[in-house]
PDB file of C-alpha atoms in Angstrom:
ATOM      1  CA  MET A   1      -2.433   2.472  85.868  1.00 66.00           C
ATOM      2  CA  GLU A   2      -1.991  -0.685  83.802  1.00 76.00           C
ATOM      3  CA  LYS A   3      -0.361  -0.287  80.406  1.00 88.00           C
ATOM      4  CA  HIS A   4      -2.263  -1.625  77.423  1.00 94.00           C
ATOM      5  CA  ARG A   5      -0.165  -4.220  75.599  1.00 96.00           C
ATOM      6  CA  CYS A   6      -0.660  -6.257  72.449  1.00 97.00           C
ATOM      7  CA  GLY A   7      -2.802  -9.263  73.271  1.00 95.00           C
ATOM      8  CA  TRP A   8      -0.307 -11.871  72.078  1.00 95.00           C
ATOM      9  CA  CYS A   9       2.110 -11.275  74.966  1.00 95.00           C
ATOM     10  CA  LEU A  10      -0.288 -11.110  77.906  1.00 95.00           C
ATOM     11  CA  GLY A  11       0.069 -13.393  80.889  1.00 93.00           C
ATOM     12  CA  ASP A  12       3.747 -14.346  80.699  1.00 95.00           C
ATOM     13  CA  PRO A  13       6.347 -12.014  82.266  1.00 96.00           C
ATOM     14  CA  LEU A  14       9.064 -13.086  79.806  1.00 97.00           C
ATOM     15  CA  TYR A  15       6.755 -12.436  76.849  1.00 96.00           C
ATOM     16  CA  GLU A  16       5.641  -9.082  78.257  1.00 96.00           C
ATOM     17  CA  THR A  17       9.237  -7.942  78.849  1.00 97.00           C
ATOM     18  CA  TYR A  18      10.208  -8.975  75.324  1.00 97.00           C
ATOM     19  CA  HIS A  19       7.187  -7.090  73.964  1.00 97.00           C
ATOM     20  CA  ASP A  20       7.881  -3.988  76.066  1.00 97.00           C
ATOM     21  CA  GLU A  21      11.621  -3.764  75.419  1.00 97.00           C
ATOM     22  CA  GLU A  22      12.452  -5.430  72.093  1.00 97.00           C
ATOM     23  CA  TRP A  23       9.621  -6.390  69.759  1.00 97.00           C
ATOM     24  CA  GLY A  24       9.170  -3.850  66.996  1.00 97.00           C
ATOM     25  CA  VAL A  25      12.156  -1.708  67.979  1.00 98.00           C
ATOM     26  CA  PRO A  26      14.171  -0.927  64.823  1.00 98.00           C
ATOM     27  CA  VAL A  27      17.393  -2.960  64.758  1.00 98.00           C
ATOM     28  CA  TYR A  28      20.194  -1.791  62.483  1.00 98.00           C
ATOM     29  CA  ASP A  29      23.043  -3.748  64.100  1.00 98.00           C
ATOM     30  CA  ASP A  30      24.186  -6.718  62.009  1.00 98.00           C
ATOM     31  CA  ALA A  31      24.953  -8.931  65.013  1.00 98.00           C
ATOM     32  CA  LYS A  32      21.479  -8.396  66.453  1.00 98.00           C
ATOM     33  CA  LEU A  33      19.827  -8.878  63.050  1.00 98.00           C
ATOM     34  CA  PHE A  34      21.643 -12.207  62.743  1.00 98.00           C
ATOM     35  CA  GLU A  35      20.551 -13.256  66.236  1.00 98.00           C
ATOM     36  CA  PHE A  36      16.921 -12.656  65.314  1.00 97.00           C
ATOM     37  CA  LEU A  37      17.418 -14.492  62.026  1.00 97.00           C
ATOM     38  CA  ILE A  38      18.676 -17.563  63.908  1.00 96.00           C
ATOM     39  CA  LEU A  39      15.864 -17.398  66.436  1.00 97.00           C
ATOM     40  CA  GLU A  40      13.197 -16.911  63.762  1.00 95.00           C
ATOM     41  CA  THR A  41      14.644 -19.840  61.804  1.00 93.00           C
ATOM     42  CA  PHE A  42      14.357 -22.123  64.813  1.00 96.00           C
ATOM     43  CA  GLN A  43      10.895 -20.774  65.603  1.00 94.00           C
ATOM     44  CA  ALA A  44       9.477 -22.012  62.285  1.00 88.00           C
ATOM     45  CA  GLY A  45       6.623 -24.337  63.230  1.00 87.00           C
ATOM     46  CA  LEU A  46       6.873 -23.531  66.949  1.00 91.00           C
ATOM     47  CA  SER A  47       5.648 -20.783  69.258  1.00 91.00           C
ATOM     48  CA  TRP A  48       7.797 -17.722  69.853  1.00 93.00           C
ATOM     49  CA  ILE A  49       7.569 -18.154  73.635  1.00 95.00           C
ATOM     50  CA  THR A  50       9.281 -21.533  73.251  1.00 95.00           C
ATOM     51  CA  ILE A  51      12.206 -19.812  71.555  1.00 96.00           C
ATOM     52  CA  LEU A  52      12.307 -16.958  74.074  1.00 96.00           C
ATOM     53  CA  ARG A  53      12.532 -19.461  76.929  1.00 97.00           C
ATOM     54  CA  LYS A  54      15.519 -21.092  75.217  1.00 97.00           C
ATOM     55  CA  ARG A  55      17.157 -17.870  74.015  1.00 98.00           C
ATOM     56  CA  GLU A  56      20.047 -17.916  76.493  1.00 97.00           C
ATOM     57  CA  ASN A  57      20.647 -21.594  75.714  1.00 98.00           C
ATOM     58  CA  PHE A  58      20.812 -20.683  72.014  1.00 98.00           C
ATOM     59  CA  ARG A  59      23.195 -17.828  72.839  1.00 98.00           C
ATOM     60  CA  ASN A  60      25.517 -20.222  74.678  1.00 98.00           C
ATOM     61  CA  ALA A  61      25.242 -23.036  72.131  1.00 98.00           C
ATOM     62  CA  PHE A  62      25.789 -20.762  69.123  1.00 98.00           C
ATOM     63  CA  ASP A  63      28.802 -18.800  70.381  1.00 98.00           C
ATOM     64  CA  ASN A  64      26.843 -15.694  71.319  1.00 98.00           C
ATOM     65  CA  PHE A  65      25.322 -15.649  67.805  1.00 98.00           C
ATOM     66  CA  ASP A  66      28.720 -14.842  66.267  1.00 98.00           C
ATOM     67  CA  TYR A  67      28.073 -15.431  62.566  1.00 98.00           C
ATOM     68  CA  LYS A  68      31.791 -15.536  61.716  1.00 98.00           C
ATOM     69  CA  THR A  69      32.327 -18.401  64.164  1.00 98.00           C
ATOM     70  CA  ILE A  70      29.101 -20.148  63.182  1.00 98.00           C
ATOM     71  CA  SER A  71      30.048 -20.009  59.496  1.00 98.00           C
ATOM     72  CA  GLN A  72      33.023 -22.257  60.328  1.00 98.00           C
ATOM     73  CA  TYR A  73      31.115 -24.943  62.257  1.00 98.00           C
ATOM     74  CA  ASN A  74      32.014 -28.483  61.247  1.00 98.00           C
ATOM     75  CA  ASP A  75      30.221 -31.824  61.527  1.00 97.00           C
ATOM     76  CA  ASP A  76      31.490 -32.374  65.074  1.00 98.00           C
ATOM     77  CA  LYS A  77      29.957 -29.080  66.179  1.00 98.00           C
ATOM     78  CA  VAL A  78      26.678 -29.961  64.439  1.00 98.00           C
ATOM     79  CA  GLU A  79      26.570 -33.283  66.300  1.00 98.00           C
ATOM     80  CA  ALA A  80      27.328 -31.520  69.607  1.00 98.00           C
ATOM     81  CA  LEU A  81      24.497 -29.057  68.983  1.00 98.00           C
ATOM     82  CA  LEU A  82      22.123 -31.915  68.238  1.00 98.00           C
ATOM     83  CA  GLN A  83      22.884 -33.312  71.711  1.00 98.00           C
ATOM     84  CA  ASP A  84      22.149 -29.987  73.440  1.00 98.00           C
ATOM     85  CA  ALA A  85      18.756 -30.334  75.140  1.00 97.00           C
ATOM     86  CA  GLY A  86      18.684 -26.586  75.780  1.00 97.00           C
ATOM     87  CA  ILE A  87      18.003 -25.743  72.130  1.00 98.00           C
ATOM     88  CA  ILE A  88      15.711 -27.015  69.387  1.00 97.00           C
ATOM     89  CA  ARG A  89      17.546 -30.086  68.119  1.00 96.00           C
ATOM     90  CA  ASN A  90      16.638 -30.071  64.466  1.00 97.00           C
ATOM     91  CA  ARG A  91      19.441 -31.072  62.109  1.00 97.00           C
ATOM     92  CA  LEU A  92      18.059 -29.121  59.148  1.00 97.00           C
ATOM     93  CA  LYS A  93      17.729 -25.937  61.206  1.00 97.00           C
ATOM     94  CA  VAL A  94      21.200 -26.332  62.730  1.00 98.00           C
ATOM     95  CA  LYS A  95      22.747 -26.825  59.297  1.00 98.00           C
ATOM     96  CA  ALA A  96      20.669 -23.933  57.925  1.00 97.00           C
ATOM     97  CA  THR A  97      22.130 -21.697  60.633  1.00 98.00           C
ATOM     98  CA  ILE A  98      25.637 -22.438  59.340  1.00 98.00           C
ATOM     99  CA  THR A  99      24.563 -21.876  55.734  1.00 98.00           C
ATOM    100  CA  ASN A 100      22.802 -18.654  56.739  1.00 98.00           C
ATOM    101  CA  ALA A 101      25.902 -17.373  58.539  1.00 98.00           C
ATOM    102  CA  GLN A 102      27.895 -17.886  55.339  1.00 98.00           C
ATOM    103  CA  ALA A 103      25.216 -16.231  53.187  1.00 98.00           C
ATOM    104  CA  PHE A 104      24.930 -13.397  55.734  1.00 98.00           C
ATOM    105  CA  MET A 105      28.621 -12.569  55.300  1.00 98.00           C
ATOM    106  CA  LYS A 106      28.305 -12.638  51.511  1.00 98.00           C
ATOM    107  CA  VAL A 107      25.494 -10.082  51.778  1.00 98.00           C
ATOM    108  CA  GLN A 108      27.718  -7.968  54.035  1.00 98.00           C
ATOM    109  CA  ASP A 109      30.482  -8.121  51.443  1.00 98.00           C
ATOM    110  CA  GLU A 110      28.102  -7.054  48.678  1.00 98.00           C
ATOM    111  CA  PHE A 111      26.176  -4.318  50.503  1.00 98.00           C
ATOM    112  CA  GLY A 112      28.616  -3.204  53.205  1.00 98.00           C
ATOM    113  CA  SER A 113      26.316  -4.570  55.912  1.00 98.00           C
ATOM    114  CA  PHE A 114      23.353  -6.891  56.210  1.00 98.00           C
ATOM    115  CA  SER A 115      21.478  -3.959  57.718  1.00 98.00           C
ATOM    116  CA  LYS A 116      21.869  -1.876  54.548  1.00 98.00           C
ATOM    117  CA  TYR A 117      20.634  -4.823  52.505  1.00 98.00           C
ATOM    118  CA  ILE A 118      17.569  -5.732  54.573  1.00 98.00           C
ATOM    119  CA  TRP A 119      16.528  -2.174  55.437  1.00 98.00           C
ATOM    120  CA  GLY A 120      16.893  -1.249  51.771  1.00 98.00           C
ATOM    121  CA  PHE A 121      13.608  -3.072  51.175  1.00 98.00           C
ATOM    122  CA  VAL A 122      11.821  -0.390  53.242  1.00 98.00           C
ATOM    123  CA  ASP A 123      14.030   2.572  52.327  1.00 97.00           C
ATOM    124  CA  GLY A 124      15.612   2.475  55.778  1.00 96.00           C
ATOM    125  CA  GLN A 125      12.382   3.413  57.585  1.00 96.00           C
ATOM    126  CA  PRO A 126       9.914   1.215  59.487  1.00 97.00           C
ATOM    127  CA  LEU A 127       6.526   0.627  57.913  1.00 97.00           C
ATOM    128  CA  THR A 128       3.685   1.424  60.305  1.00 96.00           C
ATOM    129  CA  ASN A 129       0.537  -0.634  60.141  1.00 96.00           C
ATOM    130  CA  LYS A 130      -2.703   0.066  61.930  1.00 96.00           C
ATOM    131  CA  ILE A 131      -3.500  -3.194  63.703  1.00 96.00           C
ATOM    132  CA  ASP A 132      -6.516  -3.026  66.017  1.00 96.00           C
ATOM    133  CA  HIS A 133      -6.122  -6.612  67.264  1.00 95.00           C
ATOM    134  CA  TYR A 134      -3.031  -8.776  66.935  1.00 95.00           C
ATOM    135  CA  LYS A 135      -5.007 -11.604  65.335  1.00 95.00           C
ATOM    136  CA  THR A 136      -5.679  -9.357  62.333  1.00 95.00           C
ATOM    137  CA  ALA A 137      -1.974  -8.795  61.635  1.00 95.00           C
ATOM    138  CA  PRO A 138      -0.806 -10.540  58.472  1.00 95.00           C
ATOM    139  CA  ALA A 139       1.475 -13.581  58.601  1.00 95.00           C
ATOM    140  CA  THR A 140       2.994 -12.594  55.259  1.00 97.00           C
ATOM    141  CA  THR A 141       2.863  -9.654  52.882  1.00 98.00           C
ATOM    142  CA  PRO A 142       3.912  -9.123  49.279  1.00 98.00           C
ATOM    143  CA  LEU A 143       7.054  -7.461  50.679  1.00 98.00           C
ATOM    144  CA  SER A 144       7.928 -10.441  52.892  1.00 98.00           C
ATOM    145  CA  ASP A 145       7.375 -12.648  49.823  1.00 98.00           C
ATOM    146  CA  THR A 146       9.861 -10.508  47.877  1.00 98.00           C
ATOM    147  CA  ILE A 147      12.468 -10.512  50.658  1.00 98.00           C
ATOM    148  CA  SER A 148      12.058 -14.261  51.153  1.00 98.00           C
ATOM    149  CA  LYS A 149      12.653 -14.935  47.467  1.00 98.00           C
ATOM    150  CA  ASP A 150      15.712 -12.698  47.452  1.00 98.00           C
ATOM    151  CA  LEU A 151      17.183 -14.318  50.569  1.00 98.00           C
ATOM    152  CA  LYS A 152      16.647 -17.782  49.087  1.00 98.00           C
ATOM    153  CA  LYS A 153      18.295 -16.664  45.857  1.00 98.00           C
ATOM    154  CA  ARG A 154      21.284 -15.624  47.988  1.00 98.00           C
ATOM    155  CA  GLY A 155      21.495 -19.082  49.567  1.00 98.00           C
ATOM    156  CA  PHE A 156      19.594 -18.595  52.835  1.00 98.00           C
ATOM    157  CA  LYS A 157      17.555 -21.506  54.222  1.00 97.00           C
ATOM    158  CA  PHE A 158      14.373 -21.584  56.341  1.00 95.00           C
ATOM    159  CA  VAL A 159      13.497 -18.061  55.264  1.00 97.00           C
ATOM    160  CA  GLY A 160       9.981 -18.501  53.983  1.00 96.00           C
ATOM    161  CA  SER A 161       7.699 -15.495  53.840  1.00 97.00           C
ATOM    162  CA  THR A 162       6.216 -16.163  57.307  1.00 96.00           C
ATOM    163  CA  VAL A 163       9.674 -16.358  58.910  1.00 96.00           C
ATOM    164  CA  VAL A 164      10.716 -13.201  57.077  1.00 97.00           C
ATOM    165  CA  TYR A 165       7.613 -11.305  58.176  1.00 97.00           C
ATOM    166  CA  ALA A 166       8.146 -12.364  61.798  1.00 96.00           C
ATOM    167  CA  HIS A 167      11.748 -11.132  61.467  1.00 97.00           C
ATOM    168  CA  MET A 168      10.477  -7.826  60.066  1.00 98.00           C
ATOM    169  CA  GLN A 169       8.133  -7.451  63.045  1.00 97.00           C
ATOM    170  CA  ALA A 170      10.762  -8.406  65.629  1.00 97.00           C
ATOM    171  CA  THR A 171      13.420  -6.079  64.220  1.00 98.00           C
ATOM    172  CA  GLY A 172      11.118  -3.119  63.723  1.00 98.00           C
ATOM    173  CA  MET A 173      11.045  -3.066  59.938  1.00 98.00           C
ATOM    174  CA  VAL A 174       7.295  -3.067  60.409  1.00 98.00           C
ATOM    175  CA  ASN A 175       5.366  -1.744  63.411  1.00 97.00           C
ATOM    176  CA  ASP A 176       2.591  -4.233  64.083  1.00 97.00           C
ATOM    177  CA  HIS A 177       1.875  -3.176  67.652  1.00 97.00           C
ATOM    178  CA  GLU A 178      -1.846  -2.837  68.216  1.00 97.00           C
ATOM    179  CA  THR A 179      -2.863   0.807  67.825  1.00 97.00           C
ATOM    180  CA  LYS A 180      -3.991   0.927  71.498  1.00 96.00           C
ATOM    181  CA  CYS A 181      -0.725  -0.611  72.712  1.00 97.00           C
ATOM    182  CA  PHE A 182       1.503   1.767  74.669  1.00 97.00           C
ATOM    183  CA  ARG A 183       4.433   0.795  72.402  1.00 97.00           C
ATOM    184  CA  TYR A 184       2.651   1.696  69.142  1.00 97.00           C
ATOM    185  CA  ASN A 185       3.775   5.330  69.204  1.00 94.00           C
ATOM    186  CA  GLU A 186       7.077   4.606  70.957  1.00 94.00           C
ATOM    187  CA  VAL A 187       8.801   2.404  68.385  1.00 93.00           C
TER     188      VAL A 187
END
């Protein structure tokens, strides 16, 4: 019997696997939260499948998403990244990744972990929406607006409300699986 999945992932095995195994699963690990932050930053203005197809290239180019290493990148590393055809070669996004790694560690210092900080906005528990069709899911919410403003105040770049909401969905802070999706009650 075929499983019912959210409509946005249908037709591409990579997308379906991501949907089935990762999307909407609560993430409390700082390293994984940072990985999604990088990927969501680069996704701004592009489709998520484009980023998923380049994910391993990003992992290799950005030192396995190690924020401590990334925070120390210099101009030579930026130029090398901009020559890497395996990633999205956008200077502003590359530089924002370095800035975000530095801001990420400041948040860790202040809150003990980035996870405590970000999950504090939802009292540590995922919000569950009732989405009948993926096209009716919001792109932003008042909460993503609030988190975006706070991240920007803390020095983060490319963290507009849409990017933040996508990050919330990806990391399970909000369950936006369609109500008929087999993952809706699993995450």
